[in-house]
Amino acid sequence: MDQKVIPIVAAAPTRERKRQQPKGRRVDPAALAEVRALLGDAPRRRDLLIEHLHRINDRYGQLGTRHLAALAQELRMAQAEVYEVASFYHHFDVVRDDGQAESGTAPLTVRVCGSLSCELAGSGPLLERLPQLLGTGVRVVPAPCLGRCEQAPVAMVGQRPIACATADTVQAAVASGDTRDLPGAYIDYAGYVAQGGYRVLRECASGQRDVESVLKAMEDSGLRGLGGAGFPAGRKWRAVRAEPAPRLMAVNVDEGEPGTFKDRHYLERDPHRHLEGLLIAAWAVEAQAVYIYLRDEYHGCRAILQTELDRLRNDPPVPGLPRIELRRGAGAYICGEESAMIESIEGKRGMPRLRPPYVAQVGLFGRPTLEHNFETLHWVRDILERGGAWFASQGRRGRKGLRSFSVSGRVRQPGVHLAPAGITIQELIDEYCGGMQDGHDFYAYLPGGASGGILPASMNDIPLDFDTLQPYGCFIGSAAVMILSHRDTAVGAARNMMGFFKDESCGQCTPCRVGTAKALELIRQPDWDIPLLEELSAVMRDASICGLGQAAPNPVDCVIKYFPQELGPGSSGCATDH
C-alpha cells in the first residue's frame, strides 16, 4: 500500500530574543531590601546560608519564597540550592508567595516531644488536646526528642521549653507571650578563672607542657569519644596532628539521640570547662579555627555560649586563640553524624558523606578536621590535671573511666548521673536513680538511646560500656538509658523508635529511606513477619551509608530475640527458641 509522504518543512529563521531576566523566580526589590537589612554587615558566604535562613525565619516566623529568592541573589547562589537547604530542616517553615504553607505555619509554633520518655509520661494525650485548647493562631506539631528527657513530657513554646508540661502550663506560656529560653545560673568566665580555670591551657601555651606529654596523658586515660562511636580521643588527636596543615576542628553539640541530654546538662552549668578542653585540643593539633555545632532546641545554651565566647575573646587567657564560630542547627537528627554535621556547617543539607576519606583526613572545607563530642572535651582539663591514670582507674569490672548516663523513664530520680564505666543497669537504678517509681517494676531497658537496642530486666548484670553490649545486639552509644516498667512494652518502644528513624532519615540512601518506612509498617501489625523483618534488617545494616540506617533495626531485632511473648500468636517464626 502506498504511504502518504508528508514533507518536512524547516521553520523560518527568527531572530533570537535576548533574555531580559534570568531564569527562575524574579527577585522582589522589597524582599531584597528586607533581607539585606536583616543580614546587615554579616559576610555573604555560602557556608553561612543556614545562619542567614535562621535570621529570616526568626524575624518573620517563616521563610517566604520571595525572601528565599532574595537571599539567593544576595549570596550569588541558585534559588534551587537555597530552597533545597531550607526545605531539608524541620525548623524552617517554607511558605509560598500566595501565603500557603508547605509545612503548615502560624505566628507561634508549639512543639510537643514524642520521644519514648515523653510518650511514657503522657505526651500523646497532650498533643491531641493542645490544638483545640490553643486555637488556630498557634501551630501544634509533634517533635522528635527535645533533649530534656528527665523533664518529660516536654513542650517547646517558641523557643521556651516547658518541663513536665501539662495543657494548663503550655496554655499559660502561650498566653504570657514569653517564648524565650533564658539561661539559669552557671559558672561564668570570671568564676571559672577564679577556680583555676585555663591554668592548664596557659601551661600548654607557655611550654610548661609539651604536645607529646598531653597526647600521652590523653592516651593513658583511655578516654573514648562520648558521642557514641567511642574512638580513643588521644589517638584521634595524634592522627589529625599528623595530617598536613591547615587543620580545623568541629565540636558536636547536636545530641539528638532520644534519651540523651548530658551535653545540655554540662553546658548549662560549666561551659568554660568544655571551652578549655576545646582550646587545648585545638592547640595540640594546631587547628586554625573551631566550629561549635549546637542543636537548635538549645536556645538557652546558645545564649550562654555567645556571651561566654565574647568574654573569652575580649580577655583571652593566652595569646593567639583560634577563631571560634558558633553554628546553629535547624532540627535534623542526622546532623549528629559527624560528616552530616560538617555538611551542615558548610551550609548544605545534612547528608552523611561516603567514607573513606575520613573526616580526620578530609573534613570541613576539605581540610583535616578534629571532630569531638562536647562531653569528650569536658574531661580534658581533669585528665591533664589529675593524670591519665586517674581517669582510667574510675571504672568497675575492669572498664576505664567515668560515664555521664542520661537516665529517663520509670525511675524516681531521672537525670544525668556520673557513674563508673562498667556499672550494671541494676546498680545504676539502685545506687544513682533512687530505684523504680512507686508502682512500677523493672521490665526492660534501652542502654544506648533509640539505636542501642532493648534488653529485658533479667539481663541486668551486663557491664555498661563500649564493647560490652555488642554480643547481645546492643551498644551504649552516648549512654542514653531509658527504663521501662511492667506497664510498658518493648513492642511499643520499638514502634516509637522506628517512627523516629523513619521521620529523621535524610533520604539519601534507599536502604534507610525505604527500610525504616517498611519496617515501621511491618511492626505496626499485631502479627510480625519475622523472616521478612530479619531480611530487611540485614539489608539496612549492610547497605545503609551511615549509622542511622545501620542501627535502626536494633530495637526490632531485640524484640524478636528477647521479647517473643509480646508478639502476636500469628507472628511467623515466633516459636523459635531464642
Coordinates of C-alpha atoms in Angstrom, one line a residue:
M1 CA 0.0 0.0 0.0
D2 CA 1.3 3.4 -0.9
Q3 CA 2.0 5.6 2.1
K4 CA 1.4 9.3 2.0
V5 CA 4.7 11.2 2.4
I6 CA 4.4 14.3 4.5
P7 CA 7.3 16.7 3.7
I8 CA 9.3 18.2 6.5
V9 CA 9.3 22.0 6.2
A10 CA 12.0 23.9 8.0
A11 CA 10.8 26.7 10.2
A12 CA 11.6 30.1 9.0
P13 CA 14.6 31.6 10.9
T14 CA 13.7 34.1 13.5
R15 CA 15.9 36.5 15.5
E16 CA 16.6 35.1 19.0
R17 CA 15.3 37.4 21.6
K18 CA 17.7 38.5 24.2
R19 CA 16.5 37.3 27.6
Q20 CA 15.7 40.3 29.8
Q21 CA 15.5 38.4 33.1
P22 CA 17.4 35.4 34.4
K23 CA 15.6 32.1 34.6
G24 CA 13.7 31.4 37.8
R25 CA 11.7 33.5 40.2
R26 CA 12.1 37.2 39.9
V27 CA 13.5 38.9 42.9
D28 CA 11.1 41.3 44.7
P29 CA 13.0 44.6 45.5
A30 CA 11.2 45.0 48.8
A31 CA 12.1 41.4 49.8
L32 CA 15.7 42.0 48.8
A33 CA 15.8 45.2 51.0
E34 CA 14.4 43.3 53.9
V35 CA 16.9 40.5 53.6
R36 CA 19.8 43.0 53.3
A37 CA 18.6 44.8 56.4
L38 CA 18.5 41.5 58.4
L39 CA 21.9 40.4 57.3
G40 CA 23.5 43.8 58.0
D41 CA 27.2 43.6 57.6
A42 CA 27.3 39.8 58.0
P43 CA 29.5 38.1 55.4
R44 CA 27.7 36.8 52.3
R45 CA 29.4 33.4 52.4
R46 CA 27.9 30.1 51.2
D47 CA 28.7 28.4 54.4
L48 CA 26.6 30.9 56.3
L49 CA 23.4 30.0 54.4
I50 CA 21.8 28.3 57.4
E51 CA 22.7 31.1 59.7
H52 CA 21.0 33.6 57.3
L53 CA 18.0 31.4 57.0
H54 CA 17.6 31.4 60.8
R55 CA 17.6 35.2 60.8
I56 CA 14.8 35.4 58.3
N57 CA 12.8 32.6 60.0
D58 CA 13.2 34.2 63.4
R59 CA 12.1 37.6 62.2
Y60 CA 9.1 36.5 60.1
G61 CA 8.2 33.2 61.7
Q62 CA 8.5 31.6 58.2
L63 CA 10.6 31.5 55.1
G64 CA 8.7 33.0 52.2
T65 CA 9.8 32.1 48.7
R66 CA 10.2 35.8 48.0
H67 CA 12.8 36.0 50.8
L68 CA 14.5 32.8 49.6
A69 CA 14.8 34.3 46.1
A70 CA 16.3 37.5 47.5
L71 CA 18.7 35.6 49.8
A72 CA 19.8 33.5 46.8
Q73 CA 20.6 36.7 44.9
E74 CA 22.4 38.2 47.8
L75 CA 24.6 35.1 48.3
R76 CA 25.1 34.6 44.5
M77 CA 23.5 31.1 44.7
A78 CA 20.9 29.4 42.6
Q79 CA 17.5 29.6 44.1
A80 CA 17.1 25.8 44.0
E81 CA 20.2 25.5 46.2
V82 CA 18.7 27.8 48.8
Y83 CA 15.3 26.1 48.6
E84 CA 16.7 22.6 49.0
V85 CA 18.5 23.5 52.2
A86 CA 15.6 25.5 53.6
S87 CA 13.2 22.6 53.0
F88 CA 15.5 20.0 54.5
Y89 CA 15.5 21.1 58.1
H90 CA 12.5 20.7 60.4
H91 CA 12.7 24.2 62.0
F92 CA 12.4 26.1 58.8
D93 CA 8.8 26.9 57.7
V94 CA 8.8 27.4 54.0
V95 CA 5.7 29.4 52.7
R96 CA 4.8 30.0 49.1
D97 CA 4.2 33.6 47.8
D98 CA 0.4 33.0 48.0
G99 CA 0.7 32.6 51.7
Q100 CA 0.0 28.9 51.8
A101 CA 2.5 27.0 54.0
E102 CA 4.2 24.0 52.5
S103 CA 4.8 22.6 56.0
G104 CA 2.0 24.5 57.8
T105 CA 2.8 27.6 59.7
A106 CA 1.4 30.1 62.2
P107 CA 2.6 33.1 64.2
L108 CA 3.6 30.7 67.0
T109 CA 4.7 27.1 67.0
V110 CA 4.3 24.7 70.0
R111 CA 6.3 21.5 69.6
V112 CA 5.4 18.5 71.8
C113 CA 8.1 15.9 72.2
G114 CA 7.1 12.4 71.0
S115 CA 10.2 10.5 72.1
L116 CA 9.9 7.4 74.2
S117 CA 10.4 9.0 77.6
C118 CA 7.9 11.7 76.8
E119 CA 5.4 9.2 75.4
L120 CA 5.7 7.2 78.6
A121 CA 4.9 10.4 80.6
G122 CA 1.8 11.3 78.6
S123 CA 2.9 13.4 75.6
G124 CA 0.4 11.7 73.3
P125 CA -2.8 12.9 75.0
L126 CA -1.2 16.3 75.5
L127 CA -0.5 16.6 71.7
E128 CA -4.1 15.7 71.0
R129 CA -5.6 18.2 73.4
L130 CA -3.5 21.3 72.7
P131 CA -4.7 22.2 69.1
Q132 CA -8.3 22.7 70.4
L133 CA -7.2 24.4 73.5
L134 CA -4.8 26.9 71.9
G135 CA -6.8 27.7 68.8
T136 CA -5.9 28.5 65.2
G137 CA -3.3 31.1 65.9
V138 CA -0.9 28.5 67.3
R139 CA 0.6 25.6 65.3
V140 CA 1.0 22.5 67.4
V141 CA 3.3 19.9 66.0
P142 CA 4.9 16.6 67.2
A143 CA 8.6 16.9 67.6
P144 CA 11.5 14.4 68.0
C145 CA 13.5 14.3 71.2
L146 CA 14.0 17.9 72.6
G147 CA 16.9 16.8 74.8
R148 CA 15.1 17.2 78.1
C149 CA 14.0 13.6 78.8
E150 CA 14.5 14.0 82.6
Q151 CA 11.7 16.6 82.5
A152 CA 9.2 14.5 80.5
P153 CA 6.8 15.3 79.0
V154 CA 8.3 18.4 77.4
A155 CA 6.8 21.0 75.1
M156 CA 8.5 23.9 73.4
V157 CA 6.5 27.2 73.1
G158 CA 8.5 29.1 70.5
Q159 CA 12.0 28.8 72.0
R160 CA 10.8 28.3 75.6
P161 CA 10.9 24.8 77.0
I162 CA 8.1 23.7 79.3
A163 CA 9.2 21.0 81.7
C164 CA 6.7 18.4 82.9
A165 CA 4.3 20.0 80.6
T166 CA 0.5 19.9 81.1
A167 CA -2.2 21.5 79.0
D168 CA -2.5 24.3 81.6
T169 CA 1.2 25.1 81.8
V170 CA 1.5 25.2 78.0
Q171 CA -1.6 27.4 77.7
A172 CA -0.2 29.8 80.3
A173 CA 3.1 30.0 78.5
V174 CA 1.4 30.8 75.2
A175 CA -0.8 33.4 76.9
S176 CA 2.2 35.1 78.5
G177 CA 3.7 35.8 75.2
D178 CA 7.2 34.9 76.6
T179 CA 8.7 32.5 74.1
R180 CA 12.4 32.9 75.2
D181 CA 14.6 30.3 76.7
L182 CA 16.5 32.2 79.4
P183 CA 19.7 30.6 80.8
G184 CA 19.8 29.9 84.6
A185 CA 22.8 30.4 86.9
Y186 CA 26.1 29.0 85.7
I187 CA 29.9 29.4 86.2
D188 CA 30.8 32.3 84.0
Y189 CA 34.3 33.3 82.8
A190 CA 35.3 35.2 85.9
G191 CA 34.1 32.4 88.2
Y192 CA 35.8 29.7 86.2
V193 CA 39.1 31.5 86.2
A194 CA 38.8 32.1 89.9
Q195 CA 38.5 28.3 90.4
G196 CA 41.8 27.7 88.5
G197 CA 40.3 27.6 85.0
Y198 CA 42.5 28.0 82.0
R199 CA 45.6 27.3 84.0
V200 CA 46.2 24.0 82.1
L201 CA 45.8 25.9 78.8
R202 CA 48.3 28.5 79.9
E203 CA 50.8 25.8 80.8
C204 CA 50.4 24.3 77.3
A205 CA 50.8 27.7 75.6
S206 CA 53.8 28.7 77.6
G207 CA 55.7 25.4 77.0
Q208 CA 55.4 24.0 80.5
R209 CA 53.5 21.1 78.9
D210 CA 54.6 19.9 75.6
V211 CA 52.3 18.3 73.0
E212 CA 53.7 14.8 73.4
S213 CA 53.0 14.8 77.2
V214 CA 49.5 15.9 76.6
L215 CA 48.9 13.3 73.9
K216 CA 50.3 10.6 76.1
A217 CA 48.1 11.6 79.1
M218 CA 45.0 11.5 76.8
E219 CA 46.0 8.1 75.5
D220 CA 46.8 6.8 79.0
S221 CA 43.4 7.9 80.3
G222 CA 41.5 5.6 77.9
L223 CA 39.1 8.4 77.2
R224 CA 36.9 7.5 74.2
G225 CA 34.6 9.6 72.1
L226 CA 31.5 10.1 74.2
G227 CA 29.2 11.0 71.3
G228 CA 28.6 7.3 70.6
A229 CA 31.3 6.0 68.4
G230 CA 33.9 5.5 71.1
F231 CA 37.1 6.2 69.2
P232 CA 40.0 6.8 71.5
A233 CA 40.4 10.5 71.9
G234 CA 44.2 10.6 72.3
R235 CA 44.7 8.5 69.2
K236 CA 42.4 10.8 67.2
W237 CA 44.4 13.9 68.3
R238 CA 47.6 12.2 67.2
A239 CA 46.1 11.2 63.8
V240 CA 44.8 14.6 63.0
R241 CA 48.0 16.3 64.0
A242 CA 49.9 14.1 61.5
E243 CA 47.8 15.4 58.7
P244 CA 49.0 18.3 56.6
A245 CA 48.1 21.9 57.7
P246 CA 45.9 23.8 57.7
R247 CA 43.8 21.8 60.1
L248 CA 40.3 22.6 61.6
M249 CA 38.2 21.4 64.5
A250 CA 34.4 20.7 64.8
V251 CA 32.6 20.2 68.1
N252 CA 29.3 18.3 68.0
V253 CA 26.7 19.5 70.5
D254 CA 23.8 18.2 68.3
E255 CA 22.7 15.5 70.7
G256 CA 19.5 14.4 69.0
E257 CA 19.5 10.8 70.1
P258 CA 16.3 10.2 72.0
G259 CA 17.1 9.9 75.7
T260 CA 20.3 12.0 75.5
F261 CA 20.7 15.2 77.4
K262 CA 24.1 15.1 79.1
D263 CA 25.7 17.8 76.9
R264 CA 23.0 20.2 77.7
H265 CA 23.3 19.4 81.4
Y266 CA 27.0 20.3 81.5
L267 CA 26.7 23.3 79.1
E268 CA 24.1 24.9 81.3
R269 CA 26.3 24.7 84.3
D270 CA 30.0 24.9 83.4
P271 CA 30.6 26.0 79.8
H272 CA 34.2 27.0 80.2
R273 CA 35.3 23.6 81.3
H274 CA 34.3 22.5 77.8
L275 CA 35.8 25.6 76.2
E276 CA 39.2 25.0 77.9
G277 CA 39.2 21.4 76.7
L278 CA 38.4 22.7 73.2
L279 CA 41.2 25.1 73.2
I280 CA 43.7 22.5 74.5
A281 CA 42.7 20.1 71.7
A282 CA 43.0 22.9 69.1
W283 CA 46.4 23.8 70.4
A284 CA 47.5 20.1 70.3
V285 CA 46.5 19.6 66.7
E286 CA 47.3 23.2 65.7
A287 CA 43.7 23.9 64.4
Q288 CA 43.3 27.3 62.9
A289 CA 39.6 27.5 63.5
V290 CA 37.0 25.8 65.6
Y291 CA 33.3 25.4 64.7
I292 CA 30.8 24.5 67.5
Y293 CA 27.6 23.0 66.1
L294 CA 24.8 23.4 68.6
R295 CA 21.3 21.9 68.2
D296 CA 18.6 24.5 67.6
E297 CA 16.5 23.2 70.5
Y298 CA 19.1 24.5 73.0
H299 CA 18.4 28.2 72.8
G300 CA 19.4 29.0 76.4
C301 CA 22.7 27.2 75.8
R302 CA 23.3 29.2 72.7
A303 CA 22.8 32.4 74.7
I304 CA 25.3 31.2 77.3
L305 CA 27.9 30.3 74.6
Q306 CA 27.5 33.5 72.7
T307 CA 28.0 35.5 76.0
E308 CA 31.0 33.5 77.2
L309 CA 32.7 33.3 73.8
D310 CA 32.6 37.1 73.7
R311 CA 34.1 37.3 77.1
L312 CA 36.8 34.9 76.1
R313 CA 37.7 36.9 73.0
N314 CA 37.7 40.2 74.9
D315 CA 40.0 38.8 77.6
P316 CA 41.8 35.8 76.2
P317 CA 43.7 33.6 78.7
V318 CA 46.5 33.1 76.2
P319 CA 47.5 35.0 73.1
G320 CA 46.7 33.6 69.6
L321 CA 43.4 31.9 70.3
P322 CA 42.0 30.2 67.2
R323 CA 38.8 31.6 65.6
I324 CA 35.8 30.0 67.2
E325 CA 32.5 30.1 65.4
L326 CA 29.2 29.1 66.9
R327 CA 26.9 27.4 64.3
R328 CA 23.2 26.8 64.9
G329 CA 21.5 23.5 63.8
A330 CA 18.0 23.6 62.4
G331 CA 16.3 20.4 63.7
A332 CA 17.8 17.4 62.0
Y333 CA 18.9 14.4 64.0
I334 CA 21.1 13.2 61.1
C335 CA 23.4 16.1 61.8
G336 CA 24.6 14.3 64.9
E337 CA 26.6 12.1 62.4
E338 CA 30.0 13.7 62.1
S339 CA 30.1 14.1 58.3
A340 CA 26.4 15.2 58.1
M341 CA 27.3 17.9 60.7
I342 CA 30.2 19.0 58.6
E343 CA 27.9 19.3 55.6
S344 CA 25.5 21.4 57.7
I345 CA 28.3 23.7 58.9
E346 CA 29.2 24.3 55.3
G347 CA 25.7 25.5 54.7
K348 CA 24.3 22.4 53.0
R349 CA 21.7 19.7 53.6
G350 CA 22.9 17.4 56.4
M351 CA 23.6 14.3 54.4
P352 CA 26.4 11.9 55.5
R353 CA 29.4 11.5 53.3
L354 CA 30.7 8.3 51.9
R355 CA 33.9 7.2 53.5
P356 CA 36.8 7.0 53.0
P357 CA 38.2 9.6 53.1
Y358 CA 37.5 10.1 56.8
V359 CA 36.8 13.4 58.5
A360 CA 40.3 13.4 60.0
Q361 CA 41.7 13.4 56.5
V362 CA 39.2 15.4 54.5
G363 CA 36.7 17.2 56.7
L364 CA 35.4 20.8 57.0
F365 CA 36.1 22.7 53.7
G366 CA 38.2 19.8 52.6
R367 CA 40.7 20.2 55.4
P368 CA 41.8 17.6 58.0
T369 CA 39.4 18.0 60.9
L370 CA 39.4 17.0 64.6
E371 CA 35.8 16.2 65.4
H372 CA 34.7 15.8 69.0
N373 CA 31.6 15.4 71.1
F374 CA 31.0 18.1 73.7
E375 CA 31.4 15.8 76.8
T376 CA 34.7 14.3 75.5
L377 CA 36.2 17.8 75.7
H378 CA 34.6 18.3 79.1
W379 CA 37.1 15.8 80.6
V380 CA 40.3 17.1 79.1
R381 CA 41.2 19.5 82.0
D382 CA 40.6 16.9 84.7
I383 CA 42.7 14.3 82.9
L384 CA 45.6 16.7 82.4
E385 CA 45.4 18.0 86.0
R386 CA 45.0 14.6 87.7
G387 CA 46.7 12.4 85.1
G388 CA 45.5 9.8 82.7
A389 CA 45.8 7.0 85.2
W390 CA 43.3 8.8 87.5
F391 CA 40.6 8.7 84.8
A392 CA 41.4 5.2 83.7
S393 CA 41.1 3.9 87.3
Q394 CA 37.5 5.1 87.8
G395 CA 35.7 2.1 86.1
R396 CA 34.2 -1.1 87.5
R397 CA 34.8 -4.7 86.3
G398 CA 38.0 -3.8 84.5
R399 CA 36.4 -0.9 82.5
K400 CA 38.1 2.5 82.3
G401 CA 36.8 5.9 83.1
L402 CA 33.6 7.7 84.0
R403 CA 30.3 7.9 82.0
S404 CA 27.6 10.5 82.2
F405 CA 24.4 8.5 82.0
S406 CA 21.4 10.3 80.8
V407 CA 18.7 8.3 82.6
S408 CA 15.0 8.7 81.9
G409 CA 11.8 6.7 82.1
R410 CA 10.3 4.9 85.1
V411 CA 12.9 5.8 87.8
R412 CA 12.4 8.0 90.8
Q413 CA 15.4 10.3 90.0
P414 CA 15.9 10.7 86.3
G415 CA 18.8 13.0 85.2
V416 CA 22.5 12.9 84.4
H417 CA 24.3 10.6 86.7
L418 CA 28.1 10.4 86.7
A419 CA 29.0 6.8 87.3
P420 CA 31.9 4.4 86.7
A421 CA 32.1 2.8 83.3
G422 CA 31.2 -0.9 83.7
I423 CA 28.4 -0.3 86.2
T424 CA 25.4 -2.5 85.6
I425 CA 21.9 -1.3 84.9
Q426 CA 20.6 -2.6 88.2
E427 CA 23.4 -0.8 90.1
L428 CA 22.7 2.4 88.2
I429 CA 19.0 2.2 89.1
D430 CA 19.6 1.4 92.8
E431 CA 22.6 3.5 93.6
Y432 CA 22.0 6.6 91.5
C433 CA 18.4 6.8 90.4
G434 CA 16.6 6.1 93.7
G435 CA 15.1 2.9 92.4
M436 CA 12.0 2.5 90.3
Q437 CA 9.0 4.7 90.6
D438 CA 6.3 3.6 93.0
G439 CA 4.1 1.0 91.5
H440 CA 6.5 0.2 88.7
D441 CA 8.5 -3.0 88.4
F442 CA 11.7 -3.0 86.3
Y443 CA 10.8 -4.7 83.0
A444 CA 13.3 -3.6 80.3
Y445 CA 15.9 -1.0 79.4
L446 CA 17.4 0.8 76.4
P447 CA 21.1 1.1 77.2
G448 CA 22.0 3.4 74.3
G449 CA 19.1 5.5 73.2
A450 CA 16.9 4.8 70.2
S451 CA 19.5 2.9 68.3
G452 CA 21.1 1.0 71.2
G453 CA 18.6 -1.9 71.4
I454 CA 16.3 -3.1 74.1
L455 CA 17.2 -5.7 76.8
P456 CA 15.0 -7.4 79.4
A457 CA 15.3 -6.8 83.1
S458 CA 16.6 -10.3 83.6
M459 CA 19.8 -9.2 81.8
N460 CA 20.6 -6.6 84.5
D461 CA 24.2 -7.7 85.2
I462 CA 25.9 -6.7 81.9
P463 CA 28.6 -4.0 82.4
L464 CA 27.6 -0.8 80.7
D465 CA 30.4 0.4 78.5
F466 CA 31.8 0.3 75.0
D467 CA 32.2 -3.2 73.6
T468 CA 30.3 -5.0 76.4
L469 CA 26.8 -4.8 74.9
Q470 CA 27.6 -5.8 71.3
P471 CA 27.4 -9.6 71.9
Y472 CA 23.8 -9.0 72.8
G473 CA 22.9 -7.0 69.7
C474 CA 23.1 -3.6 71.6
F475 CA 25.5 -0.8 72.3
I476 CA 25.9 2.0 74.8
G477 CA 26.4 4.9 72.3
S478 CA 26.1 8.2 74.2
A479 CA 24.8 6.4 77.3
A480 CA 21.2 7.4 77.0
V481 CA 19.5 5.0 79.3
M482 CA 15.7 4.6 79.2
I483 CA 13.9 2.4 81.8
L484 CA 10.7 0.6 81.1
S485 CA 8.4 -0.9 83.7
H486 CA 5.8 -3.7 83.6
R487 CA 3.3 -1.2 82.4
D488 CA 5.2 -0.7 79.2
T489 CA 6.0 -3.0 76.3
A490 CA 9.1 -3.5 74.3
V491 CA 6.9 -3.6 71.1
G492 CA 5.6 -0.1 71.9
A493 CA 9.2 1.1 72.4
A494 CA 10.3 -0.4 69.1
R495 CA 7.4 1.3 67.3
N496 CA 8.3 4.6 68.8
M497 CA 11.9 4.3 67.8
M498 CA 11.2 3.2 64.3
G499 CA 8.8 6.0 63.8
F500 CA 11.6 8.4 64.9
F501 CA 14.1 6.8 62.4
K502 CA 11.6 7.0 59.6
D503 CA 11.0 10.7 60.2
E504 CA 14.7 11.5 60.7
S505 CA 16.2 9.6 57.8
C506 CA 17.8 12.1 55.5
G507 CA 16.6 10.1 52.5
Q508 CA 19.9 9.9 50.8
C509 CA 20.2 6.1 50.6
T510 CA 17.4 3.7 49.7
P511 CA 18.0 1.0 52.4
C512 CA 17.5 3.6 55.1
R513 CA 14.8 5.7 53.5
V514 CA 12.6 2.8 52.4
G515 CA 13.8 0.3 55.0
T516 CA 12.7 2.4 58.0
A517 CA 9.3 3.1 56.5
K518 CA 8.8 -0.6 55.6
A519 CA 9.9 -1.8 59.0
L520 CA 7.5 0.6 60.7
E521 CA 4.7 -0.7 58.6
L522 CA 5.5 -4.3 59.4
I523 CA 5.9 -3.8 63.2
R524 CA 2.6 -1.9 63.4
Q525 CA 0.8 -5.1 62.6
P526 CA -0.3 -7.3 65.5
D527 CA 1.5 -10.3 64.0
W528 CA 5.0 -9.7 62.8
D529 CA 6.5 -11.3 59.6
I530 CA 9.8 -12.2 61.4
P531 CA 11.7 -13.7 58.4
L532 CA 10.9 -10.6 56.3
L533 CA 11.9 -8.3 59.2
E534 CA 15.2 -10.2 59.6
E535 CA 15.9 -9.9 55.9
L536 CA 15.1 -6.2 55.9
S537 CA 17.4 -5.7 58.9
A538 CA 20.3 -7.4 57.2
V539 CA 19.9 -5.2 54.1
M540 CA 19.7 -2.0 56.2
R541 CA 22.8 -2.9 58.2
D542 CA 24.9 -3.9 55.1
A543 CA 23.9 -1.2 52.7
S544 CA 23.0 2.0 54.6
I545 CA 25.5 4.8 54.2
C546 CA 25.6 5.8 57.9
G547 CA 24.9 4.7 61.4
L548 CA 21.2 5.8 61.3
G549 CA 20.1 3.1 58.8
Q550 CA 22.7 0.6 60.1
A551 CA 21.4 0.8 63.7
A552 CA 17.7 1.4 63.1
P553 CA 16.8 -2.3 63.2
N554 CA 18.3 -2.8 66.6
P555 CA 15.1 -2.3 68.7
V556 CA 13.1 -4.6 66.3
D557 CA 15.8 -7.3 66.4
C558 CA 15.9 -7.1 70.2
V559 CA 12.1 -7.5 70.5
I560 CA 12.2 -10.6 68.3
K561 CA 15.1 -12.1 70.2
Y562 CA 14.3 -11.2 73.8
F563 CA 10.5 -10.4 74.0
P564 CA 8.8 -13.1 71.8
Q565 CA 6.0 -13.2 74.4
E566 CA 4.9 -9.8 73.3
L567 CA 4.4 -10.7 69.6
G568 CA 1.0 -11.8 68.3
P569 CA 0.2 -15.5 68.0
G570 CA 0.3 -15.3 64.2
S571 CA 3.9 -13.9 64.1
S572 CA 5.8 -16.1 61.7
G573 CA 8.9 -17.6 63.4
C574 CA 7.6 -16.6 66.8
A575 CA 8.1 -20.0 68.3
T576 CA 11.8 -20.0 67.7
D577 CA 13.8 -20.7 70.9
H578 CA 15.9 -17.6 71.5

